[in-house]
Amino acid sequence: MKMAISTRHRWPSVPQRILYLMRCGAELALQLATSPEVLDELEGSNFKSGDTDTLYADPVLSAKQRRAIRAGTIHWLNAVIERPDQPVSAFLVEEAVLGISELYPTQAAQVLLNNARSVQDIAWQYWMKIVFQLTQDPLELQQLLEISSVSINTFIDDSLQLGIERMQRDVEARKSGQLEEQRELISQIIAGDAVDLAGAERLLNYPFAQTHHSAIIWSEEIDTEISDLEHLATAFQKACQQAESLKILVSPSVVWVWAAAEFPVNEKVLEMALKNKENIRISYGEGGNGVDGFRRSHLDAQAAQRVLGRLKSNVQLVSYDRVRLMAFLAKDAKSIQHYSGHVLGDLAQAPAAVRQSLHAFLECGCNATEAAKRLHTHRNTLLRRLAKAEEMLPRPLAENRIQVAVALEALYWIL
């Protein structure tokens, strides 16, 4: 839900010529506002911690923030085009604000403030480039930059205030209700806090004295039906061959689920359930015993989810065991492409069937017969593809097997 409110400020008087330039600049900027490159840069400034190399890569929250950045930018630009002589009304995309509130319950307001200022700094750099294209007159530049600064700062400040007020209302609303109690209890367990296990089992109606599988089911699309997420949660329960499970609706876009881990997760059940559900994804962790295993399996699922988020992968189903190496290595897709291009040479750009053949061959211990079975292809076809792949490598495979295997594994998640 998007909200906008009017602001009433004592607004500076600005010459018509400057207002005309302001409108022209907004019209030019509107063409940039939907550019994926610009949105990537604006979004990339979000969720920076004290360690500026760390980016919180939750893909659901990232998608919400991306929509909010785009909508807020377009709102300001359209308002300036229509009335450059007036303050722009505050603007709020509720799903983005509430997403921050859910994931950062104790520091949501500070995260919202930091994100807004980071986006503002980058947007201001783009705006200045546009302004200097509009006029070279020193006085006009000064006046145009001054009114632009006032307009942008006022808009950001008013929007922040609106967002913080919405967060406060959400916090008050979440103080009651069993679902919120369950969410709070789960958060404490995942954080490693000591809890009354007997009381926790009663509230959750779920036993801890067993081995657990945990999954995260989520969508990055705004129009996903909660019933679809719940259907996938039930599918995960069936994939674990269990009659019961613990399902927690974290938000309209995310469901957490736990089930007893007596058996391995049957991925075929999940793959069938995901058919025609292109906007939904599932990550799951390794089985773990007791309350610590309950927590560890969820953190594994979360780590797998974040790998997909960082790499902008379109893979729908992922286990932590499958991406353990990527969770350790991956910083971003560009770094992986650079590394893979260096190791694989021309093979990095080869047809997928050629890369997949070598990937399967290495995973099967360099056993061509087993690799052909895995790929459901004839052994001679596989051997031809392997020969082609080796021709493309910059170094002989026998001298560089480990790095080639890592590079192929990395490319699988981003191509």
Coordinates of C-alpha atoms in Angstrom, one line a residue:
M1 CA 0.0 0.0 0.0
K2 CA 1.3 3.4 -1.0
M3 CA 0.5 6.6 1.0
A4 CA 1.1 10.2 0.4
I5 CA 0.3 13.2 2.7
S6 CA 0.5 16.9 2.1
T7 CA 3.2 19.0 3.7
R8 CA 2.9 22.7 4.7
H9 CA 6.2 24.5 4.8
R10 CA 7.1 28.1 4.3
W11 CA 8.3 27.7 0.7
P12 CA 11.0 30.0 -0.8
S13 CA 10.0 32.2 -3.7
V14 CA 11.8 31.1 -6.9
P15 CA 12.0 32.9 -10.4
Q16 CA 9.9 31.4 -13.2
R17 CA 13.1 30.6 -15.2
I18 CA 14.4 28.4 -12.3
L19 CA 11.0 26.6 -12.0
Y20 CA 11.1 25.9 -15.7
L21 CA 14.6 24.4 -15.4
M22 CA 13.5 22.4 -12.4
R23 CA 10.6 20.9 -14.4
C24 CA 12.9 20.2 -17.4
G25 CA 15.4 18.4 -15.1
A26 CA 12.6 16.3 -13.6
E27 CA 11.4 15.3 -17.1
L28 CA 15.0 14.2 -18.0
A29 CA 15.4 12.3 -14.7
L30 CA 12.1 10.5 -15.2
Q31 CA 13.7 8.7 -18.1
L32 CA 16.4 7.4 -15.7
A33 CA 14.1 6.4 -12.9
T34 CA 13.2 3.1 -14.4
S35 CA 16.7 2.2 -15.6
P36 CA 17.8 -1.1 -14.1
E37 CA 21.4 0.2 -13.7
V38 CA 20.2 3.2 -11.7
L39 CA 17.9 1.1 -9.6
D40 CA 20.8 -1.3 -8.9
E41 CA 23.0 1.5 -7.7
L42 CA 20.3 3.1 -5.5
E43 CA 19.3 -0.3 -4.1
G44 CA 22.9 -1.3 -3.5
S45 CA 23.3 1.6 -1.1
N46 CA 20.7 0.0 1.3
F47 CA 21.4 -2.0 4.4
K48 CA 25.0 -1.1 4.8
S49 CA 26.3 -2.1 8.2
G50 CA 29.3 -0.7 10.0
D51 CA 31.3 -3.0 7.8
T52 CA 30.7 -1.3 4.4
D53 CA 31.5 -4.5 2.5
T54 CA 28.5 -6.2 4.1
L55 CA 25.1 -6.1 2.4
Y56 CA 22.1 -7.7 3.9
A57 CA 21.0 -9.8 0.9
D58 CA 17.5 -10.9 1.9
P59 CA 15.8 -11.2 -1.6
V60 CA 12.3 -10.5 -0.4
L61 CA 13.2 -7.4 1.4
S62 CA 15.5 -6.4 -1.5
A63 CA 12.6 -6.7 -3.9
K64 CA 10.4 -4.6 -1.6
Q65 CA 13.0 -1.9 -1.3
R66 CA 13.6 -1.8 -5.1
R67 CA 9.9 -1.2 -5.7
A68 CA 9.8 1.5 -2.9
I69 CA 12.8 3.3 -4.3
R70 CA 11.4 3.3 -7.8
A71 CA 7.9 4.4 -6.7
G72 CA 9.3 7.2 -4.4
T73 CA 11.6 8.6 -7.0
I74 CA 8.8 8.7 -9.6
H75 CA 6.5 10.3 -7.1
W76 CA 8.9 13.1 -6.4
L77 CA 9.7 13.7 -10.1
N78 CA 6.0 13.7 -11.2
A79 CA 5.2 16.2 -8.4
V80 CA 8.0 18.5 -9.5
I81 CA 6.9 18.3 -13.1
E82 CA 3.4 19.3 -12.1
R83 CA 4.2 21.9 -9.5
P84 CA 7.9 22.8 -9.2
D85 CA 7.0 25.8 -7.0
Q86 CA 5.4 23.6 -4.2
P87 CA 6.8 21.1 -1.7
V88 CA 6.3 17.4 -2.7
S89 CA 4.0 15.4 -0.4
A90 CA 5.5 12.7 1.7
F91 CA 5.3 9.2 0.3
L92 CA 5.3 5.7 1.8
V93 CA 5.3 2.2 0.4
E94 CA 4.0 0.3 3.4
E95 CA 5.3 -3.2 2.4
A96 CA 8.9 -1.9 2.4
V97 CA 8.6 -0.1 5.7
L98 CA 7.0 -3.0 7.4
G99 CA 9.6 -5.4 5.9
I100 CA 12.3 -3.4 7.6
S101 CA 10.3 -3.4 10.8
E102 CA 10.0 -7.2 10.7
L103 CA 13.6 -7.9 10.1
Y104 CA 15.1 -5.2 12.3
P105 CA 12.7 -5.0 15.2
T106 CA 15.0 -3.1 17.6
Q107 CA 16.6 -0.7 15.1
A108 CA 14.0 -0.3 12.3
A109 CA 13.9 3.5 12.5
Q110 CA 17.7 3.8 12.3
V111 CA 17.8 1.4 9.3
L112 CA 15.0 3.3 7.6
L113 CA 16.9 6.6 8.2
N114 CA 20.3 5.2 6.9
N115 CA 18.7 3.7 3.8
A116 CA 16.9 7.0 3.0
R117 CA 20.1 9.0 3.3
S118 CA 22.1 6.6 1.3
V119 CA 19.6 6.6 -1.6
Q120 CA 19.4 10.4 -1.3
D121 CA 23.1 10.8 -1.6
I122 CA 23.3 8.8 -4.8
A123 CA 20.1 10.4 -6.3
W124 CA 21.6 13.8 -5.6
Q125 CA 24.7 12.9 -7.7
Y126 CA 22.5 12.0 -10.6
W127 CA 20.4 15.2 -10.1
M128 CA 23.5 17.4 -10.2
K129 CA 24.7 15.9 -13.4
I130 CA 21.3 16.8 -15.0
V131 CA 21.3 20.3 -13.5
F132 CA 24.7 21.1 -15.1
Q133 CA 23.3 20.0 -18.5
L134 CA 20.5 22.5 -18.2
T135 CA 22.4 25.8 -17.7
Q136 CA 25.9 27.1 -17.3
D137 CA 24.8 30.4 -15.8
P138 CA 26.4 30.6 -12.3
L139 CA 23.4 32.4 -10.7
E140 CA 20.9 30.0 -12.2
L141 CA 22.9 27.0 -11.1
Q142 CA 23.1 28.3 -7.6
Q143 CA 19.3 29.0 -7.4
L144 CA 18.4 25.7 -9.1
L145 CA 20.6 23.7 -6.7
E146 CA 19.3 25.5 -3.7
I147 CA 15.6 24.9 -4.5
S148 CA 16.4 21.3 -5.5
S149 CA 18.1 20.7 -2.1
V150 CA 15.2 22.2 -0.2
S151 CA 12.7 20.2 -2.1
I152 CA 14.5 16.8 -1.8
N153 CA 15.4 17.3 1.9
T154 CA 11.9 18.3 2.7
F155 CA 10.5 15.3 0.8
I156 CA 12.9 12.8 2.5
D157 CA 12.3 14.2 6.0
D158 CA 8.5 14.2 5.7
S159 CA 8.6 10.7 4.2
L160 CA 10.8 9.4 7.0
Q161 CA 8.5 10.8 9.6
L162 CA 5.5 9.1 7.9
G163 CA 7.5 5.8 7.8
I164 CA 8.5 6.0 11.4
E165 CA 4.9 6.7 12.5
R166 CA 3.7 3.7 10.4
M167 CA 6.4 1.5 12.1
Q168 CA 5.2 2.7 15.5
R169 CA 1.6 1.7 14.7
D170 CA 2.8 -1.7 13.5
V171 CA 4.8 -2.3 16.7
E172 CA 1.7 -1.5 18.8
A173 CA -0.5 -3.7 16.7
R174 CA 2.0 -6.6 16.9
K175 CA 2.1 -6.6 20.7
S176 CA -1.1 -8.7 20.9
G177 CA -2.1 -12.0 19.3
Q178 CA -0.8 -15.6 19.3
L179 CA 0.8 -15.3 15.9
E180 CA 3.0 -12.5 17.2
E181 CA 3.8 -14.5 20.3
Q182 CA 4.9 -17.3 18.1
R183 CA 7.0 -15.1 15.9
E184 CA 8.7 -13.5 18.9
L185 CA 9.4 -16.9 20.5
I186 CA 10.8 -18.3 17.2
S187 CA 13.0 -15.2 16.9
Q188 CA 14.4 -15.7 20.4
I189 CA 15.2 -19.4 19.6
I190 CA 16.9 -18.5 16.3
A191 CA 18.9 -15.8 18.1
G192 CA 20.1 -18.4 20.6
D193 CA 18.3 -17.0 23.6
A194 CA 17.4 -19.2 26.5
V195 CA 13.6 -20.1 26.5
D196 CA 11.3 -22.3 28.5
L197 CA 11.2 -25.3 26.2
A198 CA 8.1 -26.8 27.7
G199 CA 6.2 -23.6 27.4
A200 CA 7.5 -23.1 23.9
E201 CA 6.4 -26.5 22.8
R202 CA 2.9 -25.7 24.1
L203 CA 2.7 -22.4 22.4
L204 CA 4.0 -23.7 19.1
N205 CA 2.3 -27.2 19.4
Y206 CA 5.6 -28.6 18.1
P207 CA 8.2 -30.9 19.9
F208 CA 11.9 -30.0 20.0
A209 CA 13.2 -33.4 21.2
Q210 CA 13.6 -34.7 17.6
T211 CA 15.7 -34.0 14.5
H212 CA 14.4 -31.1 12.4
H213 CA 14.3 -30.0 8.8
S214 CA 13.7 -26.3 8.2
A215 CA 12.6 -24.4 5.1
I216 CA 12.0 -20.8 4.0
I217 CA 9.3 -20.3 1.4
W218 CA 9.2 -16.9 -0.1
S219 CA 8.2 -14.7 -3.1
E220 CA 9.7 -11.4 -4.4
E221 CA 6.5 -10.5 -6.2
I222 CA 4.0 -8.2 -4.6
D223 CA 0.9 -10.0 -5.8
T224 CA 1.7 -13.5 -4.5
E225 CA -1.2 -15.3 -2.8
I226 CA -0.6 -16.3 0.8
S227 CA -2.4 -19.5 0.0
D228 CA 0.2 -20.4 -2.5
L229 CA 3.0 -20.0 0.1
E230 CA 1.0 -22.1 2.5
H231 CA 0.5 -24.8 -0.2
L232 CA 4.3 -25.0 -0.6
A233 CA 4.7 -25.2 3.2
T234 CA 2.5 -28.3 3.2
A235 CA 4.4 -29.7 0.2
F236 CA 7.6 -29.4 2.3
Q237 CA 5.9 -31.3 5.1
K238 CA 5.0 -34.0 2.6
A239 CA 8.5 -34.0 1.2
C240 CA 9.7 -34.8 4.7
Q241 CA 7.2 -37.6 4.9
Q242 CA 5.5 -36.1 8.0
A243 CA 1.9 -35.8 9.0
E244 CA 2.5 -32.5 10.9
S245 CA 4.8 -29.5 10.8
L246 CA 5.3 -26.1 12.3
K247 CA 4.4 -23.3 9.9
I248 CA 4.9 -19.6 10.7
L249 CA 3.6 -16.8 8.5
V250 CA 6.4 -14.3 8.9
S251 CA 4.9 -11.8 6.4
P252 CA 2.6 -11.8 3.3
S253 CA 5.7 -12.8 1.3
V254 CA 7.5 -15.3 3.6
V255 CA 6.6 -18.6 5.4
W256 CA 9.0 -20.5 7.7
V257 CA 8.3 -24.2 8.2
W258 CA 9.9 -27.0 10.3
A259 CA 9.2 -30.8 10.1
A260 CA 10.7 -33.8 11.7
A261 CA 13.8 -35.1 9.8
E262 CA 13.3 -38.8 10.0
F263 CA 13.9 -39.0 6.3
P264 CA 15.8 -37.0 3.7
V265 CA 13.9 -34.2 2.0
N266 CA 12.3 -35.6 -1.2
E267 CA 13.1 -32.8 -3.7
K268 CA 10.9 -34.4 -6.4
V269 CA 7.8 -33.6 -4.3
L270 CA 8.9 -29.9 -4.0
E271 CA 9.7 -29.7 -7.7
M272 CA 6.2 -30.9 -8.6
A273 CA 4.6 -28.4 -6.2
L274 CA 6.7 -25.6 -7.7
K275 CA 5.4 -26.2 -11.2
N276 CA 3.5 -23.2 -12.5
K277 CA 4.6 -21.2 -9.4
E278 CA 7.5 -19.4 -11.0
N279 CA 7.4 -16.5 -8.5
I280 CA 7.9 -18.7 -5.4
R281 CA 11.2 -20.1 -4.0
I282 CA 12.2 -22.6 -1.4
S283 CA 15.4 -22.9 0.5
Y284 CA 16.0 -25.6 3.2
G285 CA 18.7 -26.5 5.7
E286 CA 20.3 -29.7 6.8
G287 CA 18.7 -31.8 9.5
G288 CA 19.6 -30.9 13.1
N289 CA 18.7 -32.4 16.5
G290 CA 17.0 -30.7 19.4
V291 CA 16.4 -27.0 19.9
D292 CA 19.9 -26.3 18.6
G293 CA 19.2 -28.3 15.4
F294 CA 15.9 -26.5 15.1
R295 CA 17.8 -23.2 15.1
R296 CA 20.8 -24.4 13.0
S297 CA 18.6 -25.8 10.2
H298 CA 16.8 -22.5 9.9
L299 CA 20.0 -20.5 9.7
D300 CA 21.2 -22.9 7.0
A301 CA 18.0 -22.3 5.0
Q302 CA 18.5 -18.5 5.5
A303 CA 22.1 -18.7 4.3
A304 CA 21.0 -20.6 1.2
Q305 CA 18.2 -18.0 0.6
R306 CA 20.8 -15.2 0.8
V307 CA 23.1 -16.8 -1.7
L308 CA 20.2 -16.7 -4.2
G309 CA 19.5 -13.0 -3.2
R310 CA 23.1 -11.9 -3.7
L311 CA 23.5 -13.7 -7.0
K312 CA 20.1 -12.7 -8.3
S313 CA 19.7 -16.4 -9.3
N314 CA 16.5 -17.6 -10.8
V315 CA 16.8 -21.1 -9.2
Q316 CA 13.5 -21.9 -7.3
L317 CA 14.6 -24.8 -5.1
V318 CA 17.9 -24.9 -3.2
S319 CA 19.3 -26.7 -0.2
Y320 CA 22.1 -25.4 2.0
D321 CA 24.1 -28.5 1.2
R322 CA 24.0 -27.6 -2.5
V323 CA 25.2 -24.0 -2.0
R324 CA 27.5 -24.4 1.0
L325 CA 30.5 -23.5 -1.1
M326 CA 28.7 -20.5 -2.7
A327 CA 27.7 -19.3 0.8
F328 CA 31.4 -19.2 1.7
L329 CA 32.7 -17.8 -1.6
A330 CA 30.0 -15.6 -3.1
K331 CA 30.1 -11.8 -2.7
D332 CA 28.2 -10.8 -5.9
A333 CA 27.5 -12.1 -9.4
K334 CA 30.0 -9.8 -11.0
S335 CA 32.9 -11.2 -8.9
I336 CA 31.8 -14.7 -9.8
Q337 CA 31.6 -14.0 -13.5
H338 CA 35.1 -12.5 -13.3
Y339 CA 36.5 -15.5 -11.5
S340 CA 34.7 -18.0 -13.7
G341 CA 35.8 -16.2 -16.9
H342 CA 39.4 -16.3 -15.7
V343 CA 39.3 -20.1 -14.9
L344 CA 37.1 -21.3 -17.7
G345 CA 38.1 -19.0 -20.6
D346 CA 35.8 -19.6 -23.6
L347 CA 34.0 -22.3 -21.7
A348 CA 32.3 -19.7 -19.5
Q349 CA 30.4 -18.5 -22.6
A350 CA 29.8 -22.0 -24.1
P351 CA 26.4 -23.6 -24.6
A352 CA 24.8 -24.7 -21.3
A353 CA 24.9 -28.4 -22.4
V354 CA 28.7 -28.3 -22.7
R355 CA 29.2 -26.7 -19.3
Q356 CA 26.7 -29.0 -17.7
S357 CA 28.4 -32.1 -19.1
L358 CA 31.8 -31.2 -17.6
H359 CA 30.1 -30.1 -14.4
A360 CA 28.4 -33.5 -14.1
F361 CA 31.5 -35.4 -15.1
L362 CA 33.5 -33.7 -12.3
E363 CA 30.7 -34.2 -9.7
C364 CA 30.6 -38.0 -10.6
G365 CA 34.3 -38.4 -9.9
C366 CA 35.3 -38.1 -13.6
N367 CA 33.2 -41.2 -14.3
A368 CA 31.7 -40.6 -17.8
T369 CA 29.2 -43.5 -17.5
E370 CA 27.7 -42.1 -14.2
A371 CA 27.7 -38.6 -15.6
A372 CA 25.8 -39.7 -18.7
K373 CA 23.2 -41.4 -16.5
R374 CA 22.8 -38.3 -14.4
L375 CA 22.2 -36.1 -17.5
H376 CA 20.0 -38.7 -19.2
T377 CA 22.2 -38.6 -22.3
H378 CA 24.2 -41.1 -24.4
R379 CA 27.8 -41.7 -23.2
N380 CA 29.2 -40.9 -26.7
T381 CA 27.3 -37.6 -26.7
L382 CA 28.8 -36.8 -23.3
L383 CA 32.3 -37.6 -24.4
R384 CA 32.0 -35.3 -27.4
R385 CA 30.9 -32.5 -25.2
L386 CA 33.7 -33.2 -22.7
A387 CA 36.2 -33.0 -25.6
K388 CA 34.7 -29.7 -26.7
A389 CA 34.8 -28.3 -23.2
E390 CA 38.5 -29.3 -22.7
E391 CA 39.4 -27.5 -26.0
M392 CA 37.9 -24.3 -24.6
L393 CA 39.7 -24.4 -21.2
P394 CA 42.8 -22.1 -21.0
R395 CA 44.6 -24.8 -19.0
P396 CA 44.5 -28.6 -19.3
L397 CA 41.7 -30.0 -17.1
A398 CA 44.0 -32.4 -15.4
E399 CA 46.1 -29.5 -14.0
N400 CA 43.2 -27.4 -12.8
R401 CA 40.2 -29.7 -11.8
I402 CA 39.4 -28.1 -8.5
Q403 CA 39.2 -24.5 -9.8
V404 CA 37.3 -25.6 -12.8
A405 CA 34.7 -27.5 -10.7
V406 CA 34.3 -24.4 -8.4
A407 CA 33.9 -22.1 -11.4
L408 CA 31.3 -24.3 -13.0
E409 CA 29.4 -24.7 -9.7
A410 CA 29.4 -20.9 -9.3
L411 CA 28.1 -20.3 -12.9
Y412 CA 25.3 -22.7 -12.3
W413 CA 23.7 -20.3 -9.8
I414 CA 23.9 -17.1 -11.8
L415 CA 23.3 -18.2 -15.4

